[in-house]
Structure formats: structure tokens, C-alpha cells
Amino acid sequence: MTTDTPVTTPHNACTTGRISLVGIGPGHTDHMTARARAAIAEADVVVGYVTYIKLVADLLDGKEVVRKGMTEELDRAVHALAAARAGKKVALISSGDAGVYGMAGPTYEVLFQAGWTPEDQVAVEIVPGASAINACAALVGAPLTHDFCSISLSDLLTPWPVIARRLDAAAAADFVVALYNPKSGRRTRQIVEAQRLFLRHRRADTPVAIVKSAYRRRQHIVHTTLDQMAEQEIGMLSTVLIGNSSTFLRSGLMVTPRGYANKYDSDQGFETREGEKAGRSLSSGLLGWIEGLRAEQAAGLDLAELASRHSLPADYIAQVLAAPDAPEAADAGTEETEQ
């Protein structure tokens, strides 16, 4: 049983203070949400990295402002908690979204270490914002229309082998990938290693977009290819978008097809292709694939051959073939394609 819960601003009747973890978006105030603006307006104290404070300077009149450096994330969270314990309303700001490489995670770590729970007298609210991946994608076209992921190249807190395994897996799985924190004055080789891993799985001419300071004063966009990516000007304010095997560049726009061509023939007025049904799973979707898999097994292919043919683990293939068929669901109408 599920129930609908109205969306409200977190509130505790015994609250002595509040921390609002505010995602301010890509940097221009036009792209801040109304709730982000309101949270800053309500705040007694605004805490943030010096660059982010500058981005919202016109909203800070009459407020206590605490500026912290690049590597002082935990200090920001500790200061925010202390101010909230003193009964103040605190806006702890992050560029983009506070939960995407932002201050939400470090703040919860500090809160839990201090014994905080959701029933505490200090209320905590997360105010979502548009992340760099959204902002950069909007500026270069529609590169994220199909499956994508983001990976940070910063090894300040994450071991490089962990990052490398994620890069290799994402490249092999054909995700569109956004690289955050791709390069700094001291970290110059990581982007080269990322390129090396991607070239193991992707064509050299795979489209790449490098966006610096999206929607900020020094915004700069470069379109390049995977084999030329590491030679471009890239810094900490850059986000690198690497296309998948279907991504193309046309008229200066980077686009990743959703997959409609698999089902509809554009040369025939977008008629449904033979063997396909409009609004239903592809003939090569899960059920169709299983049917084909069983036919291949019946024709004499063993698990190793099936695994190699479909680039999937043999034990997974075995589990799929051993699983009983699920009962056919009644036709509930056309499937949704937009999310």
C-alpha cells in the first residue's frame, strides 16, 4: 500500500535552527530555483566556497557570510551545524546540486558524527539545483537523451584504481559520460588516463564537448573528439561530455539519439518497422531477447558461446535461461517513453 505525502519544507516544532543545503545551479541567478532564492533570503548565515559566494553576492545583503576555501568542506559543515545549534537559519550553498559532488554528503557525515538524527532540534533541508551535467548539456545540444553517468576524476579522496575501474566500465557499457573535476594545476594526468581507457572501447572520432564555466561570465565551449580531448584547454571549472557510440555532432550541436530509429523508419514517415509494435518493447527487448537466446541454445550453442555472442557473463545467461517465464501482463495501453 502506498500513500501520497504532500511536499512541504522540513519543519520541526522544537527546532532551534535550520540548515538548508542549497543547490544554486550552474552559476547564473536566472537558473536558480525559487526555493533556492527563498532559502537564501530566509537565512541568517550563508556559508560557502568563496567562488560560490560571489555567484550569489546580490542576495546576501544584511547576512552573516562565511567564506571557506576549496578543501574546507568539512569546516563548512561544522560551521553550519554550530550556527544552527545557536538557533540560526543557515544556507550552506553548493554550485549545481548539493547532492551531486556537493555539500549534502559531507554535511550528513558531520551531522551523524555529532549524533544528529532527523528528530533533532536542528532541521535539515536539501534544496535541489541544476547540476553541471544539466547545464553543460543544455549549452551543447542534447547529449544526455539516452543513458548516461557522471564520474569525478578527482583522486583527492578516491583511490585512482577505483576511478579507473569506473571509467573502464562506463566506457565499455556505452554510457554517455560527464567527467567532473577533470584537471587542475596539480592533477594533469588523470584526463589523459581517462582518454586512454575510453579509447579501449570507443571510436577515436567519438564526439566530445568541453564546457567551462557554464552560464557564467567566462563561459567557453569546445567541440572535439575523443582522440583530441586531452589536448584541449581543460581545468577545474570544466565539465567534459563524452558521447556514446550513437552520439553525433551536427551544425554545432551534440546529440545522442534516444533509439527511435530501432522501431520507426524515418524514411517511411516514421512508420513502425516490420516486427515491431508502437509503444511496446522492442522485438530485441528482454522477452524477445530471451526467446532468441533459447533458440540459440536449442541450436547447440553452449553457455560460453552465448556469453561471448551477447557480451554478457555466462552465469547471468544461465540464470536467465533457468528462470521460469513470467505470466504475460494484460495490455495496459501504450507504454510511456518520456521520463
PDB file of C-alpha atoms in Angstrom, residues 19 74 77-82 84-85 105-118 120-122 124:
ATOM      1  CA  ILE A  19      20.428  24.073   7.753  1.00  0.00           C
ATOM      2  CA  LEU A  74      34.015  19.632   6.455  1.00  0.00           C
ATOM      3  CA  ALA A  77      29.534  21.726   7.535  1.00  0.00           C
ATOM      4  CA  VAL A  78      30.862  22.079  11.102  1.00  0.00           C
ATOM      5  CA  HIS A  79      30.336  25.856  10.995  1.00  0.00           C
ATOM      6  CA  ALA A  80      26.803  25.418   9.631  1.00  0.00           C
ATOM      7  CA  LEU A  81      25.898  22.978  12.404  1.00  0.00           C
ATOM      8  CA  ALA A  82      27.323  25.249  15.112  1.00  0.00           C
ATOM      9  CA  ALA A  84      22.144  26.142  13.565  1.00  0.00           C
ATOM     10  CA  ARG A  85      22.675  24.864  17.121  1.00  0.00           C
ATOM     11  CA  GLY A 105      27.115  14.234   1.730  1.00  0.00           C
ATOM     12  CA  PRO A 106      29.828  15.899   3.859  1.00  0.00           C
ATOM     13  CA  THR A 107      27.171  17.683   5.900  1.00  0.00           C
ATOM     14  CA  TYR A 108      25.320  14.479   6.727  1.00  0.00           C
ATOM     15  CA  GLU A 109      28.626  12.864   7.697  1.00  0.00           C
ATOM     16  CA  VAL A 110      29.312  15.728  10.117  1.00  0.00           C
ATOM     17  CA  LEU A 111      25.730  15.647  11.418  1.00  0.00           C
ATOM     18  CA  PHE A 112      25.776  11.903  12.095  1.00  0.00           C
ATOM     19  CA  GLN A 113      29.198  12.154  13.730  1.00  0.00           C
ATOM     20  CA  ALA A 114      27.720  14.775  16.059  1.00  0.00           C
ATOM     21  CA  GLY A 115      24.815  12.494  16.981  1.00  0.00           C
ATOM     22  CA  TRP A 116      22.202  14.290  14.882  1.00  0.00           C
ATOM     23  CA  THR A 117      19.005  12.482  13.829  1.00  0.00           C
ATOM     24  CA  PRO A 118      16.032  13.729  11.750  1.00  0.00           C
ATOM     25  CA  ASP A 120      16.911  16.663  16.239  1.00  0.00           C
ATOM     26  CA  GLN A 121      16.160  20.280  17.076  1.00  0.00           C
ATOM     27  CA  VAL A 122      18.201  21.266  14.023  1.00  0.00           C
ATOM     28  CA  VAL A 124      17.852  19.943   7.610  1.00  0.00           C
TER      29      VAL A 124
END
